[in-house]
GROMACS .gro file of C-alpha atoms in nm:
model
  324
    1MET     CA    1  -0.001   0.000   0.000
    2SER     CA    2   0.144   0.341  -0.103
    3ASP     CA    3   0.188   0.623   0.148
    4ASP     CA    4  -0.059   0.832  -0.053
    5LEU     CA    5  -0.329   0.568  -0.027
    6HIS     CA    6  -0.259   0.524   0.343
    7ASP     CA    7  -0.293   0.901   0.397
    8ASP     CA    8  -0.620   0.911   0.193
    9LEU     CA    9  -0.776   0.640   0.399
   10ALA     CA   10  -0.653   0.793   0.723
   11ILE     CA   11  -0.809   1.126   0.637
   12ALA     CA   12  -1.134   0.968   0.524
   13ARG     CA   13  -1.162   0.759   0.839
   14ASP     CA   14  -1.085   1.067   1.050
   15VAL     CA   15  -1.373   1.253   0.876
   16LEU     CA   16  -1.615   0.973   0.950
   17THR     CA   17  -1.496   0.931   1.306
   18THR     CA   18  -1.527   1.305   1.372
   19GLU     CA   19  -1.878   1.319   1.229
   20ALA     CA   20  -1.990   1.001   1.411
   21ALA     CA   21  -1.867   1.145   1.742
   22ALA     CA   22  -2.061   1.463   1.675
   23LEU     CA   23  -2.382   1.270   1.601
   24SER     CA   24  -2.340   1.072   1.923
   25ALA     CA   25  -2.305   1.398   2.116
   26LEU     CA   26  -2.608   1.541   1.934
   27GLY     CA   27  -2.818   1.239   2.025
   28ALA     CA   28  -2.706   1.240   2.389
   29GLY     CA   29  -2.794   1.612   2.421
   30LEU     CA   30  -3.151   1.592   2.294
   31GLY     CA   31  -3.399   1.699   2.557
   32GLU     CA   32  -3.710   1.903   2.623
   33ASP     CA   33  -3.632   2.162   2.358
   34PHE     CA   34  -3.647   1.892   2.094
   35ARG     CA   35  -3.982   1.760   2.232
   36ALA     CA   36  -4.114   2.115   2.237
   37ALA     CA   37  -4.018   2.160   1.873
   38VAL     CA   38  -4.202   1.844   1.778
   39ASN     CA   39  -4.512   1.960   1.972
   40GLN     CA   40  -4.499   2.295   1.798
   41LEU     CA   41  -4.462   2.144   1.450
   42ILE     CA   42  -4.738   1.891   1.492
   43ALA     CA   43  -4.983   2.149   1.624
   44ILE     CA   44  -4.968   2.397   1.330
   45PRO     CA   45  -5.249   2.398   1.074
   46GLY     CA   46  -5.017   2.505   0.792
   47ARG     CA   47  -4.680   2.402   0.644
   48VAL     CA   48  -4.329   2.385   0.778
   49VAL     CA   49  -4.113   2.639   0.599
   50VAL     CA   50  -3.744   2.537   0.607
   51THR     CA   51  -3.474   2.792   0.522
   52GLY     CA   52  -3.101   2.836   0.529
   53MET     CA   53  -2.817   2.994   0.335
   54GLY     CA   54  -2.520   2.832   0.165
   55LYS     CA   55  -2.451   2.474   0.274
   56SER     CA   56  -2.720   2.512   0.543
   57GLY     CA   57  -2.957   2.599   0.258
   58HIS     CA   58  -2.881   2.271   0.076
   59VAL     CA   59  -2.948   2.084   0.399
   60ALA     CA   60  -3.271   2.283   0.448
   61ARG     CA   61  -3.398   2.173   0.106
   62LYS     CA   62  -3.337   1.812   0.197
   63ILE     CA   63  -3.516   1.851   0.535
   64ALA     CA   64  -3.815   2.006   0.367
   65ALA     CA   65  -3.828   1.723   0.116
   66THR     CA   66  -3.802   1.461   0.389
   67LEU     CA   67  -4.077   1.622   0.595
   68ALA     CA   68  -4.310   1.644   0.295
   69SER     CA   69  -4.248   1.285   0.197
   70THR     CA   70  -4.327   1.156   0.550
   71GLY     CA   71  -4.658   1.325   0.615
   72THR     CA   72  -4.562   1.677   0.726
   73PRO     CA   73  -4.640   1.936   0.457
   74ALA     CA   74  -4.324   2.145   0.407
   75LEU     CA   75  -4.143   2.365   0.159
   76PHE     CA   76  -3.804   2.534   0.122
   77VAL     CA   77  -3.783   2.913   0.090
   78HIS     CA   78  -3.451   3.062  -0.017
   79PRO     CA   79  -3.369   3.341   0.235
   80ALA     CA   80  -3.215   3.571  -0.029
   81GLU     CA   81  -3.527   3.545  -0.244
   82ALA     CA   82  -3.758   3.601   0.055
   83ALA     CA   83  -3.683   3.975   0.062
   84HIS     CA   84  -3.777   3.999  -0.306
   85GLY     CA   85  -4.131   3.861  -0.281
   86ASP     CA   86  -4.104   3.507  -0.163
   87LEU     CA   87  -4.210   3.609   0.186
   88GLY     CA   88  -4.557   3.575   0.040
   89MET     CA   89  -4.505   3.197   0.048
   90ILE     CA   90  -4.494   3.209   0.428
   91ILE     CA   91  -4.841   3.267   0.574
   92ALA     CA   92  -5.035   3.249   0.901
   93GLY     CA   93  -5.057   2.896   1.033
   94ASP     CA   94  -4.708   2.799   0.912
   95ALA     CA   95  -4.397   2.737   1.121
   96VAL     CA   96  -4.039   2.819   1.022
   97ILE     CA   97  -3.725   2.611   1.073
   98ALA     CA   98  -3.415   2.822   1.011
   99LEU     CA   99  -3.066   2.671   0.988
  100SER     CA  100  -2.743   2.858   1.043
  101ASN     CA  101  -2.441   2.708   1.214
  102SER     CA  102  -2.314   3.046   1.331
  103GLY     CA  103  -2.662   3.185   1.380
  104GLU     CA  104  -2.552   3.505   1.212
  105ALA     CA  105  -2.644   3.453   0.842
  106THR     CA  106  -2.770   3.801   0.754
  107GLU     CA  107  -2.982   3.665   0.469
  108LEU     CA  108  -3.217   3.509   0.728
  109ALA     CA  109  -3.316   3.850   0.866
  110ALA     CA  110  -3.616   3.898   0.638
  111ILE     CA  111  -3.770   3.562   0.717
  112VAL     CA  112  -3.703   3.591   1.092
  113ALA     CA  113  -3.863   3.935   1.098
  114HIS     CA  114  -4.159   3.817   0.891
  115ALA     CA  115  -4.216   3.516   1.119
  116SER     CA  116  -4.217   3.749   1.423
  117ARG     CA  117  -4.445   4.000   1.256
  118ILE     CA  118  -4.724   3.750   1.172
  119GLY     CA  119  -4.678   3.540   1.486
  120LEU     CA  120  -4.524   3.223   1.345
  121PRO     CA  121  -4.323   2.985   1.563
  122LEU     CA  122  -3.954   2.994   1.466
  123ILE     CA  123  -3.735   2.694   1.536
  124GLY     CA  124  -3.369   2.775   1.504
  125ILE     CA  125  -3.100   2.509   1.444
  126THR     CA  126  -2.763   2.659   1.529
  127ALA     CA  127  -2.442   2.594   1.718
  128ALA     CA  128  -2.452   2.934   1.889
  129ALA     CA  129  -2.722   2.978   2.155
  130GLY     CA  130  -2.639   3.348   2.197
  131SER     CA  131  -2.644   3.427   1.830
  132THR     CA  132  -2.904   3.638   1.652
  133LEU     CA  133  -3.090   3.327   1.537
  134GLY     CA  134  -3.054   3.154   1.869
  135THR     CA  135  -3.205   3.444   2.064
  136ALA     CA  136  -3.475   3.519   1.804
  137ALA     CA  137  -3.602   3.166   1.785
  138THR     CA  138  -3.915   3.052   1.966
  139ILE     CA  139  -3.733   2.728   2.024
  140ALA     CA  140  -3.359   2.692   1.966
  141LEU     CA  141  -3.214   2.349   1.897
  142ILE     CA  142  -2.846   2.393   1.975
  143LEU     CA  143  -2.588   2.174   1.803
  144PRO     CA  144  -2.312   2.048   2.038
  145PRO     CA  145  -1.958   2.183   2.002
  146ALA     CA  146  -1.774   1.976   1.741
  147PRO     CA  147  -1.493   2.047   1.498
  148GLU     CA  148  -1.546   2.052   1.129
  149ALA     CA  149  -1.380   1.746   0.975
  150GLY     CA  150  -1.056   1.745   0.774
  151PRO     CA  151  -0.711   1.892   0.799
  152ILE     CA  152  -0.817   2.256   0.774
  153GLY     CA  153  -1.133   2.222   0.981
  154LEU     CA  154  -1.317   2.499   0.793
  155ALA     CA  155  -1.541   2.342   0.531
  156PRO     CA  156  -1.895   2.272   0.657
  157THR     CA  157  -1.893   1.902   0.721
  158THR     CA  158  -1.963   1.803   1.078
  159SER     CA  159  -2.203   2.092   1.124
  160THR     CA  160  -2.411   2.010   0.815
  161THR     CA  161  -2.411   1.642   0.903
  162MET     CA  162  -2.559   1.727   1.242
  163GLN     CA  163  -2.816   1.958   1.081
  164MET     CA  164  -2.920   1.686   0.839
  165ALA     CA  165  -2.949   1.424   1.111
  166LEU     CA  166  -3.148   1.654   1.337
  167GLY     CA  167  -3.385   1.723   1.047
  168ASP     CA  168  -3.423   1.348   0.995
  169ALA     CA  169  -3.494   1.303   1.363
  170LEU     CA  170  -3.770   1.565   1.356
  171ALA     CA  171  -3.925   1.413   1.043
  172VAL     CA  172  -3.928   1.059   1.178
  173VAL     CA  173  -4.066   1.157   1.520
  174LEU     CA  174  -4.340   1.354   1.348
  175LEU     CA  175  -4.406   1.055   1.123
  176ALA     CA  176  -4.452   0.834   1.430
  177ARG     CA  177  -4.672   1.095   1.607
  178ARG     CA  178  -4.901   1.119   1.303
  179GLY     CA  179  -4.929   0.740   1.265
  180PHE     CA  180  -4.800   0.776   0.912
  181SER     CA  181  -4.777   0.424   0.769
  182ALA     CA  182  -4.597   0.252   0.487
  183ARG     CA  183  -4.923   0.263   0.291
  184ASP     CA  184  -4.946   0.640   0.342
  185PHE     CA  185  -4.584   0.657   0.224
  186ARG     CA  186  -4.674   0.468  -0.091
  187ASP     CA  187  -4.952   0.714  -0.176
  188ILE     CA  188  -4.703   1.000  -0.213
  189HIS     CA  189  -4.423   0.789  -0.368
  190PRO     CA  190  -4.596   0.635  -0.674
  191GLY     CA  191  -4.297   0.644  -0.899
  192GLY     CA  192  -3.989   0.425  -0.953
  193LYS     CA  193  -3.879   0.119  -0.762
  194LEU     CA  194  -4.000   0.253  -0.427
  195GLY     CA  195  -4.344   0.320  -0.570
  196ALA     CA  196  -4.361  -0.033  -0.704
  197ARG     CA  197  -4.264  -0.181  -0.367
  198LEU     CA  198  -4.544   0.017  -0.199
  199LYS     CA  199  -4.827  -0.060  -0.440
  200ARG     CA  200  -5.115  -0.253  -0.294
  201VAL     CA  201  -5.207  -0.599  -0.410
  202ARG     CA  202  -5.548  -0.476  -0.524
  203ASP     CA  203  -5.374  -0.240  -0.767
  204LEU     CA  204  -5.201  -0.528  -0.947
  205MET     CA  205  -5.427  -0.834  -0.909
  206HIS     CA  206  -5.644  -0.993  -1.176
  207LYS     CA  207  -6.015  -1.034  -1.106
  208GLY     CA  208  -6.352  -1.124  -1.253
  209GLY     CA  209  -6.348  -1.334  -1.563
  210GLU     CA  210  -5.968  -1.362  -1.554
  211LEU     CA  211  -5.974  -1.586  -1.245
  212PRO     CA  212  -5.902  -1.961  -1.280
  213LEU     CA  213  -6.187  -2.096  -1.066
  214VAL     CA  214  -6.385  -2.418  -1.054
  215SER     CA  215  -6.645  -2.564  -0.822
  216PRO     CA  216  -6.608  -2.867  -0.593
  217GLY     CA  217  -6.691  -3.188  -0.776
  218THR     CA  218  -6.523  -3.075  -1.095
  219THR     CA  219  -6.318  -3.361  -1.241
  220MET     CA  220  -5.954  -3.296  -1.313
  221ASP     CA  221  -5.992  -3.334  -1.686
  222ARG     CA  222  -6.221  -3.029  -1.692
  223ALA     CA  223  -6.025  -2.846  -1.421
  224LEU     CA  224  -5.710  -2.873  -1.629
  225ILE     CA  225  -5.883  -2.705  -1.923
  226THR     CA  226  -5.961  -2.399  -1.702
  227MET     CA  227  -5.614  -2.401  -1.544
  228THR     CA  228  -5.441  -2.411  -1.884
  229ALA     CA  229  -5.665  -2.146  -2.039
  230LYS     CA  230  -5.605  -1.892  -1.759
  231ARG     CA  231  -5.227  -1.939  -1.758
  232PHE     CA  232  -5.155  -1.863  -1.393
  233GLY     CA  233  -5.019  -2.207  -1.307
  234ALA     CA  234  -5.279  -2.229  -1.032
  235LEU     CA  235  -5.647  -2.312  -0.995
  236GLY     CA  236  -5.885  -2.198  -0.721
  237VAL     CA  237  -6.164  -2.414  -0.588
  238VAL     CA  238  -6.456  -2.205  -0.464
  239ASP     CA  239  -6.799  -2.276  -0.324
  240GLY     CA  240  -7.122  -2.120  -0.447
  241ALA     CA  241  -7.070  -1.806  -0.233
  242GLY     CA  242  -6.720  -1.744  -0.368
  243LYS     CA  243  -6.524  -1.872  -0.069
  244LEU     CA  244  -6.185  -2.021  -0.151
  245LEU     CA  245  -6.184  -2.388  -0.049
  246GLY     CA  246  -5.843  -2.480  -0.183
  247VAL     CA  247  -5.588  -2.433  -0.457
  248VAL     CA  248  -5.432  -2.666  -0.715
  249THR     CA  249  -5.085  -2.573  -0.842
  250ASP     CA  250  -4.852  -2.726  -1.099
  251GLY     CA  251  -4.667  -2.881  -0.806
  252ASP     CA  252  -4.983  -3.044  -0.678
  253LEU     CA  253  -5.042  -3.196  -1.021
  254ARG     CA  254  -4.694  -3.347  -1.029
  255ARG     CA  255  -4.739  -3.493  -0.685
  256ALA     CA  256  -5.078  -3.645  -0.781
  257MET     CA  257  -4.968  -3.775  -1.119
  258GLY     CA  258  -5.108  -4.119  -1.196
  259PRO     CA  259  -5.327  -4.308  -1.442
  260ASP     CA  260  -5.647  -4.203  -1.257
  261LEU     CA  261  -5.563  -3.831  -1.226
  262LEU     CA  262  -5.801  -3.699  -1.490
  263GLY     CA  263  -6.098  -3.879  -1.340
  264ARG     CA  264  -6.042  -3.760  -0.981
  265ASN     CA  265  -6.234  -3.471  -0.831
  266VAL     CA  266  -6.046  -3.144  -0.789
  267GLU     CA  267  -6.090  -3.146  -0.410
  268ASP     CA  268  -5.894  -3.470  -0.393
  269ILE     CA  269  -5.593  -3.290  -0.541
  270MET     CA  270  -5.622  -2.938  -0.396
  271ASN     CA  271  -5.431  -2.793  -0.105
  272ALA     CA  272  -5.703  -2.697   0.143
  273ASN     CA  273  -5.471  -2.466   0.333
  274PRO     CA  274  -5.294  -2.260   0.063
  275ARG     CA  275  -5.097  -1.943   0.116
  276THR     CA  276  -5.309  -1.639   0.026
  277ILE     CA  277  -5.283  -1.262   0.062
  278GLY     CA  278  -5.522  -0.977   0.130
  279PRO     CA  279  -5.608  -0.705  -0.124
  280GLU     CA  280  -5.474  -0.427   0.101
  281ALA     CA  281  -5.137  -0.591   0.150
  282LEU     CA  282  -4.837  -0.422  -0.008
  283ALA     CA  283  -4.694  -0.572  -0.325
  284GLU     CA  284  -4.364  -0.609  -0.144
  285GLU     CA  285  -4.538  -0.839   0.110
  286ALA     CA  286  -4.674  -1.048  -0.177
  287LEU     CA  287  -4.326  -1.080  -0.325
  288ARG     CA  288  -4.191  -1.190   0.012
  289GLU     CA  289  -4.467  -1.450   0.044
  290MET     CA  290  -4.401  -1.586  -0.308
  291ASN     CA  291  -4.032  -1.616  -0.235
  292SER     CA  292  -4.077  -1.802   0.091
  293GLU     CA  293  -3.791  -2.038   0.153
  294ILE     CA  294  -4.031  -2.306   0.276
  295ARG     CA  295  -4.228  -2.340  -0.045
  296PRO     CA  296  -4.195  -2.073  -0.315
  297VAL     CA  297  -4.498  -2.010  -0.533
  298THR     CA  298  -4.553  -1.808  -0.850
  299ALA     CA  299  -4.914  -1.702  -0.779
  300LEU     CA  300  -5.121  -1.607  -0.477
  301PHE     CA  301  -5.501  -1.596  -0.457
  302VAL     CA  302  -5.625  -1.277  -0.303
  303VAL     CA  303  -5.896  -1.318  -0.036
  304ASP     CA  304  -6.060  -1.111   0.233
  305ASP     CA  305  -6.076  -1.197   0.603
  306ALA     CA  306  -6.365  -1.440   0.536
  307ARG     CA  307  -6.160  -1.609   0.263
  308MET     CA  308  -6.391  -1.478  -0.004
  309ILE     CA  309  -6.207  -1.467  -0.341
  310LYS     CA  310  -6.108  -1.122  -0.464
  311GLY     CA  311  -5.841  -1.188  -0.725
  312ILE     CA  312  -5.513  -1.354  -0.813
  313LEU     CA  313  -5.161  -1.209  -0.830
  314HIS     CA  314  -4.884  -1.363  -1.036
  315ILE     CA  315  -4.508  -1.305  -1.007
  316HIS     CA  316  -4.519  -1.166  -1.363
  317ASP     CA  317  -4.749  -0.887  -1.231
  318LEU     CA  318  -4.480  -0.787  -0.985
  319LEU     CA  319  -4.216  -0.799  -1.262
  320ARG     CA  320  -4.425  -0.572  -1.486
  321ALA     CA  321  -4.467  -0.330  -1.195
  322GLY     CA  322  -4.088  -0.309  -1.161
  323LEU     CA  323  -4.083  -0.477  -0.821
  324ALA     CA  324  -3.908  -0.806  -0.884
   0.00000   0.00000   0.00000
């Protein structure tokens, strides 16, 4: 290993160690001010406006995005633009989170004054309790003393990491307080791989005339015609009310193979205790069930709590949705 590589790794590890120590100190120091900030944010009827300048501004944008995506309506307002008309985006009923490590970013003045003028709660995130932001804030969340990482110790590194982590902590606590669920998360993340993972089974399942269903007493020669025509590799056996009594899969057919197979009744072959899934389950849950190590399957019948048939979901449906 060259000396240069050794130095590179040493510096990188020092950065991570420095920032990790700061996060530990931040976590240990959380107290009533943090709880008061959460109470304030959850009580407002409006949005959370997050603002900051420079690197703190980049962090503020991310905090606003995280809040909005986890059930707390939020937006970022650039402090330099606020004095040129964007103050109109901040209205009664909102709350403001302002970030400034020094607490002396002059660009924040317009937003701080506006929040005070219309009576908005102002949560300041700063390392300086006695700073302009620290004293103006309704609630000040003070970052613990910690050096910026790296040989020169000047570039915002540790401070912005703590800001980001504190924003995440606020967002996740608010998420928990609101009872915001994975299904709620899916509703505002419909795109991409994440959106696919959070789709509901009812959004992807086949139903109605597409379902491969037969009644008890159907002989296997006729059952196989239905099973082959529907192309799911599975067959549901339902009573007159539509309750699922059992399932026949390709695997069941192989296990029952014999000269008398076609003349036997379907209930002699079916699995009376098949794996099923509910229509409100997440598609990701369905994929996990299909990939079970005990007995993987390629299709699941969808039933309600009374085991009434609602649909069928095939692994190909998950593939088309971009999940698997």
